[in-house]
Short mmCIF file of C-alpha atoms and ligand atoms in Angstrom, two decimals:
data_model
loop_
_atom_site.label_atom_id
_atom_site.label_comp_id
_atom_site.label_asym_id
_atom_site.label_seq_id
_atom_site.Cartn_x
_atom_site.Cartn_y
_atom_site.Cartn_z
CA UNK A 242 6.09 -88.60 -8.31
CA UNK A 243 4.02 -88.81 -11.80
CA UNK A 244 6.74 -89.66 -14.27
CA UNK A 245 7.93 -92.22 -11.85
CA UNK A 246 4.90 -93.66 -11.37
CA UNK A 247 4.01 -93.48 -15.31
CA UNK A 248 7.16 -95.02 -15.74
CA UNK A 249 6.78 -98.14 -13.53
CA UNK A 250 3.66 -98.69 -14.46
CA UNK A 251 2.23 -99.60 -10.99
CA UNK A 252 0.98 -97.91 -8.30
CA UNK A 253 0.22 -94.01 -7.70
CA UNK A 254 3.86 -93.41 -5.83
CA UNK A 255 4.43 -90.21 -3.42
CA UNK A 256 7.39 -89.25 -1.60
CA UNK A 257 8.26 -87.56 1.83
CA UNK A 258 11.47 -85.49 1.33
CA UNK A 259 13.34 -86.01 4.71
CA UNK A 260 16.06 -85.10 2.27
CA UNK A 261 15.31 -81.69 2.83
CA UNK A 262 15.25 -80.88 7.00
CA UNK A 263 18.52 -79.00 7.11
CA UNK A 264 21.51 -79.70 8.65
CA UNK A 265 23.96 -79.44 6.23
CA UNK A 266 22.00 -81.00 3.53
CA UNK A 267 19.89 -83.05 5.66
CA UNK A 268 18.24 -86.63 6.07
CA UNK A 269 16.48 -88.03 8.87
CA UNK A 270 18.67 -87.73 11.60
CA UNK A 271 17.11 -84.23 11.78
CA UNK A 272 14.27 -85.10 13.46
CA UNK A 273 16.06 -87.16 16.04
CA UNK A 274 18.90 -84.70 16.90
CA UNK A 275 15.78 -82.65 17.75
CA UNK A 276 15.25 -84.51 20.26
CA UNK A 277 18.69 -85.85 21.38
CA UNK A 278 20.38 -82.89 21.08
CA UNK A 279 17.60 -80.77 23.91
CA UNK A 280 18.29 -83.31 25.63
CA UNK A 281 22.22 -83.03 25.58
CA UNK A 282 21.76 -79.07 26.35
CA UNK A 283 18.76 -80.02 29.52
CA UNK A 284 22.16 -81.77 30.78
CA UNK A 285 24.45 -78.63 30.23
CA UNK A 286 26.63 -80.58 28.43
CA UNK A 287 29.24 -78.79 25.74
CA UNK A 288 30.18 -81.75 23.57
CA UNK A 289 28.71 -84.41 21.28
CA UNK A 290 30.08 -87.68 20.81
CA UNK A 291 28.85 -90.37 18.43
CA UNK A 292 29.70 -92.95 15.76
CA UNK A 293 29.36 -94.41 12.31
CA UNK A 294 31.08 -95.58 9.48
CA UNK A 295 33.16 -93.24 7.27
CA UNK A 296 30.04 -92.15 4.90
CA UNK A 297 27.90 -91.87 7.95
CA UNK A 298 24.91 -89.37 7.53
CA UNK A 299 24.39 -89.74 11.01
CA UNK A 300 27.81 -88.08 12.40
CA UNK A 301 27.69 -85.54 9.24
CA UNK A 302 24.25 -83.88 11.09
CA UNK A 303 25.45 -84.28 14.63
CA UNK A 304 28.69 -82.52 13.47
CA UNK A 305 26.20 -79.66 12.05
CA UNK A 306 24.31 -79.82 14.60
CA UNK A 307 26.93 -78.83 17.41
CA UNK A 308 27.96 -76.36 15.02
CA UNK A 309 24.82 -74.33 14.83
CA UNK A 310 24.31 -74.70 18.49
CA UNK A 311 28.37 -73.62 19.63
CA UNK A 312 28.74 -77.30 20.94
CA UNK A 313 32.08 -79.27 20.65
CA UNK A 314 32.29 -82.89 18.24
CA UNK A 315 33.77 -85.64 18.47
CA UNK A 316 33.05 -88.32 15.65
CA UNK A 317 34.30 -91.87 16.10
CA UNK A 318 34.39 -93.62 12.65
CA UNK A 319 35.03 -97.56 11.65
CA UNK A 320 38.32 -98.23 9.95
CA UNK A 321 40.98 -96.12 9.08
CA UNK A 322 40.99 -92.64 6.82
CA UNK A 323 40.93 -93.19 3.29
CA UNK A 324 43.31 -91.43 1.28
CA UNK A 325 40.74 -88.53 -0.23
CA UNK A 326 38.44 -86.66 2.17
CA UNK A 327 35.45 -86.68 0.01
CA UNK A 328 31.40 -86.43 0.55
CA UNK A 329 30.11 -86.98 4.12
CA UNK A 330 33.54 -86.92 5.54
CA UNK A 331 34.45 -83.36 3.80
CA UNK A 332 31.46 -82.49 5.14
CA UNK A 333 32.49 -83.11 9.07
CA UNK A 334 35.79 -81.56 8.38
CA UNK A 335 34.30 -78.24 7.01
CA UNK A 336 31.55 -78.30 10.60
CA UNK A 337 34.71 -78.54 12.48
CA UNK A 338 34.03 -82.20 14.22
CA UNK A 339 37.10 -83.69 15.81
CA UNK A 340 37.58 -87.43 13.74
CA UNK A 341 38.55 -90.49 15.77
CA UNK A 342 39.48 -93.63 13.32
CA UNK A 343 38.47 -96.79 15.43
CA UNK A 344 40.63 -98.89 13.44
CA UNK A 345 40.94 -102.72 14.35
CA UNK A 346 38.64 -101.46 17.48
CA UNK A 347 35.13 -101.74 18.42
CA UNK A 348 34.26 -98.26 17.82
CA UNK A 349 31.67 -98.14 21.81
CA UNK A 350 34.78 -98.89 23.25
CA UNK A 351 36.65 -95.88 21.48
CA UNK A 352 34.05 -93.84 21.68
CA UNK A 353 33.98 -94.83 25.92
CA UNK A 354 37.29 -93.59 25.68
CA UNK A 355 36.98 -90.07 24.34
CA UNK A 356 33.78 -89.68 26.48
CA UNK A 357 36.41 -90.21 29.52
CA UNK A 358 39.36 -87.83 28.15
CA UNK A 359 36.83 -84.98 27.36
CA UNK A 360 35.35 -85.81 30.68
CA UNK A 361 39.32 -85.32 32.39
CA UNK A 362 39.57 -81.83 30.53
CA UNK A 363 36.63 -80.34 32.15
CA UNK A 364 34.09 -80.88 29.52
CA UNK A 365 30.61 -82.41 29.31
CA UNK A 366 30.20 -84.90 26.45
CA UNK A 367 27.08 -86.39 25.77
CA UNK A 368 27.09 -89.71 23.77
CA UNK A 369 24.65 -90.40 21.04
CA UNK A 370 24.23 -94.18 19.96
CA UNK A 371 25.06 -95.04 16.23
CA UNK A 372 22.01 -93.85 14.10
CA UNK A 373 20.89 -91.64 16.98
CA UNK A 374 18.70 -95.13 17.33
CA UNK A 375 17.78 -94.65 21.10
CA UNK A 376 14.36 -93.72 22.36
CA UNK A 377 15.06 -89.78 22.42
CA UNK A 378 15.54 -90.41 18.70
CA UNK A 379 12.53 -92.39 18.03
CA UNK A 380 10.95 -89.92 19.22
CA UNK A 381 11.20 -87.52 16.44
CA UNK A 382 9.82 -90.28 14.16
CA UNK A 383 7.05 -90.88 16.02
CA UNK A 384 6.24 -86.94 15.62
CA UNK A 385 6.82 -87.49 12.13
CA UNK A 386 4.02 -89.45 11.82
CA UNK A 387 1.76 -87.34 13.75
CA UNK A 388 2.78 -84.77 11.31
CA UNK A 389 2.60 -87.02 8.00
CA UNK A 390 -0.60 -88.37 9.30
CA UNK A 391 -1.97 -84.34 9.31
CA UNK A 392 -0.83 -83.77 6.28
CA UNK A 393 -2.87 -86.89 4.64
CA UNK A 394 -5.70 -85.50 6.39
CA UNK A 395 -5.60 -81.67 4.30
CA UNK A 396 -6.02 -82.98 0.96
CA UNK A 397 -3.12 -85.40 0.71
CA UNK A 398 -3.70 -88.66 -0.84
CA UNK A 399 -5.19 -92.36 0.99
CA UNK A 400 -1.06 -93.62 2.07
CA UNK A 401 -1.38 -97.68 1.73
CA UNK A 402 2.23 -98.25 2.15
CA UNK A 403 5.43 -96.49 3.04
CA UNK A 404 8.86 -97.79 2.18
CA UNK A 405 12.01 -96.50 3.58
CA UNK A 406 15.46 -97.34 3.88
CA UNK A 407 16.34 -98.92 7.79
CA UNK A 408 19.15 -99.46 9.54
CA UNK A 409 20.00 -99.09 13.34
CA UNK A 410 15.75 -99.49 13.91
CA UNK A 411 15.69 -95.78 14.84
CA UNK A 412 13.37 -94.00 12.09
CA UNK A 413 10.99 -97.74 11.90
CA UNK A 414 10.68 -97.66 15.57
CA UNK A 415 9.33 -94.49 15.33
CA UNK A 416 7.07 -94.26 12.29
CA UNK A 417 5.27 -97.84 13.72
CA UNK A 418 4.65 -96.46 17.28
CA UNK A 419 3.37 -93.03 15.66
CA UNK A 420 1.17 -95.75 13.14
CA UNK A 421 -0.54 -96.92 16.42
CA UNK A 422 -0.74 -93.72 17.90
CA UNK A 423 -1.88 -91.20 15.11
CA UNK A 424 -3.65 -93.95 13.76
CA UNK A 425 -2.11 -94.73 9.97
CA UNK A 426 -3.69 -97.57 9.17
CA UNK A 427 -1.53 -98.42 6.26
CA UNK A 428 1.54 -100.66 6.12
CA UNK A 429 4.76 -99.58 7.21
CA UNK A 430 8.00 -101.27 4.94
CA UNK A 431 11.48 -101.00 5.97
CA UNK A 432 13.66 -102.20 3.51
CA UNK A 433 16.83 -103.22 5.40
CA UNK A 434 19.67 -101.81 4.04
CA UNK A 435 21.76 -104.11 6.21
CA UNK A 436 20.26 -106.27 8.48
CA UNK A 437 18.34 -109.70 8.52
CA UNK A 438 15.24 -109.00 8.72
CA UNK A 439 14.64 -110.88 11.91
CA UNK A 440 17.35 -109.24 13.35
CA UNK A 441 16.34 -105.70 12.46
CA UNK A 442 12.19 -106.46 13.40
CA UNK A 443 13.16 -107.51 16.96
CA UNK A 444 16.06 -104.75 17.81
CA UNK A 445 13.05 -101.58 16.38
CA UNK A 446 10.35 -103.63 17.73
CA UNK A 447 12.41 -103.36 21.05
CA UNK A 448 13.12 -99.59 20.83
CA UNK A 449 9.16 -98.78 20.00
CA UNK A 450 8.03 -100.52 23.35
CA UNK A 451 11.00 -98.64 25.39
CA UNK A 452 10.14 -95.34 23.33
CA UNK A 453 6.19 -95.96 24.77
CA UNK A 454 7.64 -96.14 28.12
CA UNK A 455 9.65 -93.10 27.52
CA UNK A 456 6.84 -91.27 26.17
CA UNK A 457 4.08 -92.48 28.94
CA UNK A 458 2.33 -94.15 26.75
CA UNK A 459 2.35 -97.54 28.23
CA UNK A 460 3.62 -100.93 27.70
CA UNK A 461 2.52 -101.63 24.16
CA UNK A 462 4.06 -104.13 21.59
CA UNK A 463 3.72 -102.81 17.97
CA UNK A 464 6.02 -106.37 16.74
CA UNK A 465 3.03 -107.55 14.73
CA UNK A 466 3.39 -103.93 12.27
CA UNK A 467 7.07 -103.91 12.13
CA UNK A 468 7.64 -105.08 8.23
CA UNK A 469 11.26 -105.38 7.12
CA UNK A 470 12.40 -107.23 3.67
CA UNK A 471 16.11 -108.06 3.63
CA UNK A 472 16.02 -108.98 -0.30
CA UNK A 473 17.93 -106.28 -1.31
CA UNK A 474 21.04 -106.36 0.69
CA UNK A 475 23.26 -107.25 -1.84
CA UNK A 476 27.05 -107.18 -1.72
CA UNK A 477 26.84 -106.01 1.65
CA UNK A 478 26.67 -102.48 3.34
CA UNK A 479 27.54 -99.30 0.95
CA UNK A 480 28.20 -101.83 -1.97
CA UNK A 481 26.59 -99.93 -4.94
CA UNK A 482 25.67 -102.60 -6.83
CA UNK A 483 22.92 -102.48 -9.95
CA UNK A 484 19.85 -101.83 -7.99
CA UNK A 485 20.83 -98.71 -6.29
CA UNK A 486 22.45 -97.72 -9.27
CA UNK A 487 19.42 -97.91 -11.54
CA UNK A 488 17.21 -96.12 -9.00
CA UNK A 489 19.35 -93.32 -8.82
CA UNK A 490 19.83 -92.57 -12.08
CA UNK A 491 15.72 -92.99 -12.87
CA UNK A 492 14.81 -90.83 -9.39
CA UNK A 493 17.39 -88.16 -10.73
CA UNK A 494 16.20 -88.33 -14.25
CA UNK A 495 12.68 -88.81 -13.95
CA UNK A 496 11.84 -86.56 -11.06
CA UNK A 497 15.11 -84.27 -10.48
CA UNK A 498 15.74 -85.89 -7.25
CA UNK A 499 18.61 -87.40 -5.54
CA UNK A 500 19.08 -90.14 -3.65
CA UNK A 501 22.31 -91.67 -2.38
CA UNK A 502 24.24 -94.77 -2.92
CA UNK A 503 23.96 -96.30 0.66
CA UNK A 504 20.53 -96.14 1.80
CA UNK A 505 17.55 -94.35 -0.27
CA UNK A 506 19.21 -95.87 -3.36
CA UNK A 507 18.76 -98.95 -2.20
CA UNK A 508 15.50 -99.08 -0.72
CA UNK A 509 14.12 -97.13 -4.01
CA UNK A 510 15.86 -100.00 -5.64
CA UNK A 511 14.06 -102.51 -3.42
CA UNK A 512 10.32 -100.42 -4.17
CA UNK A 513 11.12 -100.39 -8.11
CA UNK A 514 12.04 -104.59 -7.86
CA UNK A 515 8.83 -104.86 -5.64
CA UNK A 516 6.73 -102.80 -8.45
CA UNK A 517 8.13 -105.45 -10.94
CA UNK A 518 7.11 -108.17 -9.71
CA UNK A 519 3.65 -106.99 -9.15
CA UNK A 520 3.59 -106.43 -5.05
CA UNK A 521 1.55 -103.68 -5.63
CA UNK A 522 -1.58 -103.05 -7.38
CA UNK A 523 -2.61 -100.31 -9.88
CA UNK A 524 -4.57 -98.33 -7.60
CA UNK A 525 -3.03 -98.00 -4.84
CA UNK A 526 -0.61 -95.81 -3.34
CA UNK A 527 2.77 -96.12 -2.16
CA UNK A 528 5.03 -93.23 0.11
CA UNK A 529 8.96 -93.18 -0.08
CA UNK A 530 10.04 -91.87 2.31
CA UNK A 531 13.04 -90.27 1.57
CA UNK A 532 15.87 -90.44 4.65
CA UNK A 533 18.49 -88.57 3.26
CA UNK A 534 22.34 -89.21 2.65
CA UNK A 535 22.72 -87.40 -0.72
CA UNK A 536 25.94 -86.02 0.92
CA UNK A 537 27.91 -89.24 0.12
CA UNK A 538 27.02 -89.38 -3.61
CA UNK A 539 30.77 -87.45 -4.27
CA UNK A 540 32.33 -90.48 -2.41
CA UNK A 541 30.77 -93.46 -4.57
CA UNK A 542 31.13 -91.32 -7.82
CA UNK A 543 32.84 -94.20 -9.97
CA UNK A 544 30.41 -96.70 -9.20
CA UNK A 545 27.31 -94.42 -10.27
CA UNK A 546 28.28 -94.10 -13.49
C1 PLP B 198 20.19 -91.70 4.54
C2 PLP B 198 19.80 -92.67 5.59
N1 PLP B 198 18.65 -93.35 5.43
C3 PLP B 198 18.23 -94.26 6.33
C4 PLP B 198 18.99 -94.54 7.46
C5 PLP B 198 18.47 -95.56 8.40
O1 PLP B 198 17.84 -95.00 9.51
P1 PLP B 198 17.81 -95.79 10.87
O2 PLP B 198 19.24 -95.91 11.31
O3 PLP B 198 16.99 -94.98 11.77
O4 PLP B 198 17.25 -97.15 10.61
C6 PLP B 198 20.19 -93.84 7.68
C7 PLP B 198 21.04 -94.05 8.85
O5 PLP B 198 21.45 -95.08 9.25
C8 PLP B 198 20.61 -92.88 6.71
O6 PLP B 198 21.75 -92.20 6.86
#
């Protein structure tokens, strides 16, 4: 990203576009639907289940998901439908996903609920976690390392950080247990887009060592290279405040690319405070890696501009 990086000042900065894997507009749940999903059909079942909040990226790709593959979908979402259907939520409508408002309940238990009524009609839903944050979906982070790690290797530049927006654990969990075992030696950041940072080290750190045992690699501990800085959490989860407003108005501006008002936004808003303040030096070089989400810029559009 030249201009960026001219603009900031700071260090040579380079981005992964996750953005871009399909799906019905993509982000990273991509690569761990890869995984989930063969894992759904190895189990003949017919239906996918999951859950997130009303913007989530994460039920927008499963819903596209079952769609390209003929499979029923069943999204549970927190709260109640807002009035307009707009960005992510347009976008599960259009793939055809049956929508489940959880309401004043805890959205596993509704979720356990429509797994058992599909179950009583004779079909075979398979439940995803929220975030697809289980070790079937680590897994497709830990293949994206093996996969950023040969592209470094033809030509690409010396990676000393990468910063990314995290969440459920899911895409960190991966990315550090692919560090260890295709051997990135730089440091991985997750800026926490809602999470302490305690909090969100110990539940990836968790899923990395069950994702090793899942994978036969072992029981290895990666806790001492999972990096999370909870700085930037703001007013809370999918408050647009001035940080991820700024960022997405200079990554659109200054490089033609979008990010979204949940997550990238504020994790680019996070890297562009950290470049600030001098966390960086000069010569080295920082990844963002971008995780997707641009689908719910339509839903925050009066707090962008
Ligand atoms: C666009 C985007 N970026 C980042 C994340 C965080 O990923 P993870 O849940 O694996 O931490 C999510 C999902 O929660 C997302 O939708």
């Amino acid at each position: 990203m030249e201009r960026l990086s001219k603009h900031l000042a700071g260090p040579e900065l380079w981005i992964k576009r996750d953005d871009q894997t399909g799906l019905a507009t993509g982000g990273n749940k991509t690569r761990k639907l890869e995984f989930l999903v063969a894992d759904a059909l190895a189990q003949g079942s017919d239906h996918l289940v999951t859950t997130g909040a009303p913007q989530s990226n994460h039920c927008r790709q499963t819903a596209a998901a079952a769609a390209h593959l003929g499979l029923g979908c069943s999204l549970v979402l927190r709260g109640s439908s807002p009035p307009r259907l707009e960005g992510n939520l347009l976008l599960d409508r259009l793939l055809g996903a049956h929508l489940y408002w959880a309401a004043e309940r805890e959205c596993g238990e509704v979720m356990n609920d429509v797994v058992a009524e599909l179950r009583s009609m004779g079909r075979k839903p398979y439940a995803i976690p929220l975030g697809g944050s289980n070790v079937m979906g680590a897994t497709g982070y830990v293949l994206a390392m093996e996969e950023l790690t040969t592209q470094l290797g033809q030509g690409g530049p010396n990676v000393d950080f990468i910063v990314f927006a995290s969440s459920s654990g899911g895409t960190q969990a991966g990315l550090v247990l692919g560090a260890k075992v295709y051997d990135f030696r730089g440091q991985i950041l997750g800026i926490s887009v809602d999470h302490p940072a305690d909090q969100l080290k110990t539940l990836a750190s968790a899923l990395a060592t069950a994702t090793a045992t899942h994978l036969g690699l072992g029981t290895l501990s990666v806790a001492d290279r999972m990096d999370v800085n909870d700085d930037y959490l703001g007013e809370g989860y999918a408050q647009v405040g001035e940080t991820e407003r700024e960022a997405i108005h200079l990554l659109a501006q200054l490089e033609g690319i979008l990010l979204d008002p949940v997550y990238t936004g504020r994790a680019m808003g996070g890297l562009v405070d950290l470049i600030r303040w001098g966390a960086f030096t000069r010569s080295q070089t920082v990844l963002f890696w971008h995780t997707g989400g641009t689908a719910a810029l339509g839903a925050f559009a009066e707090r962008l501009l």
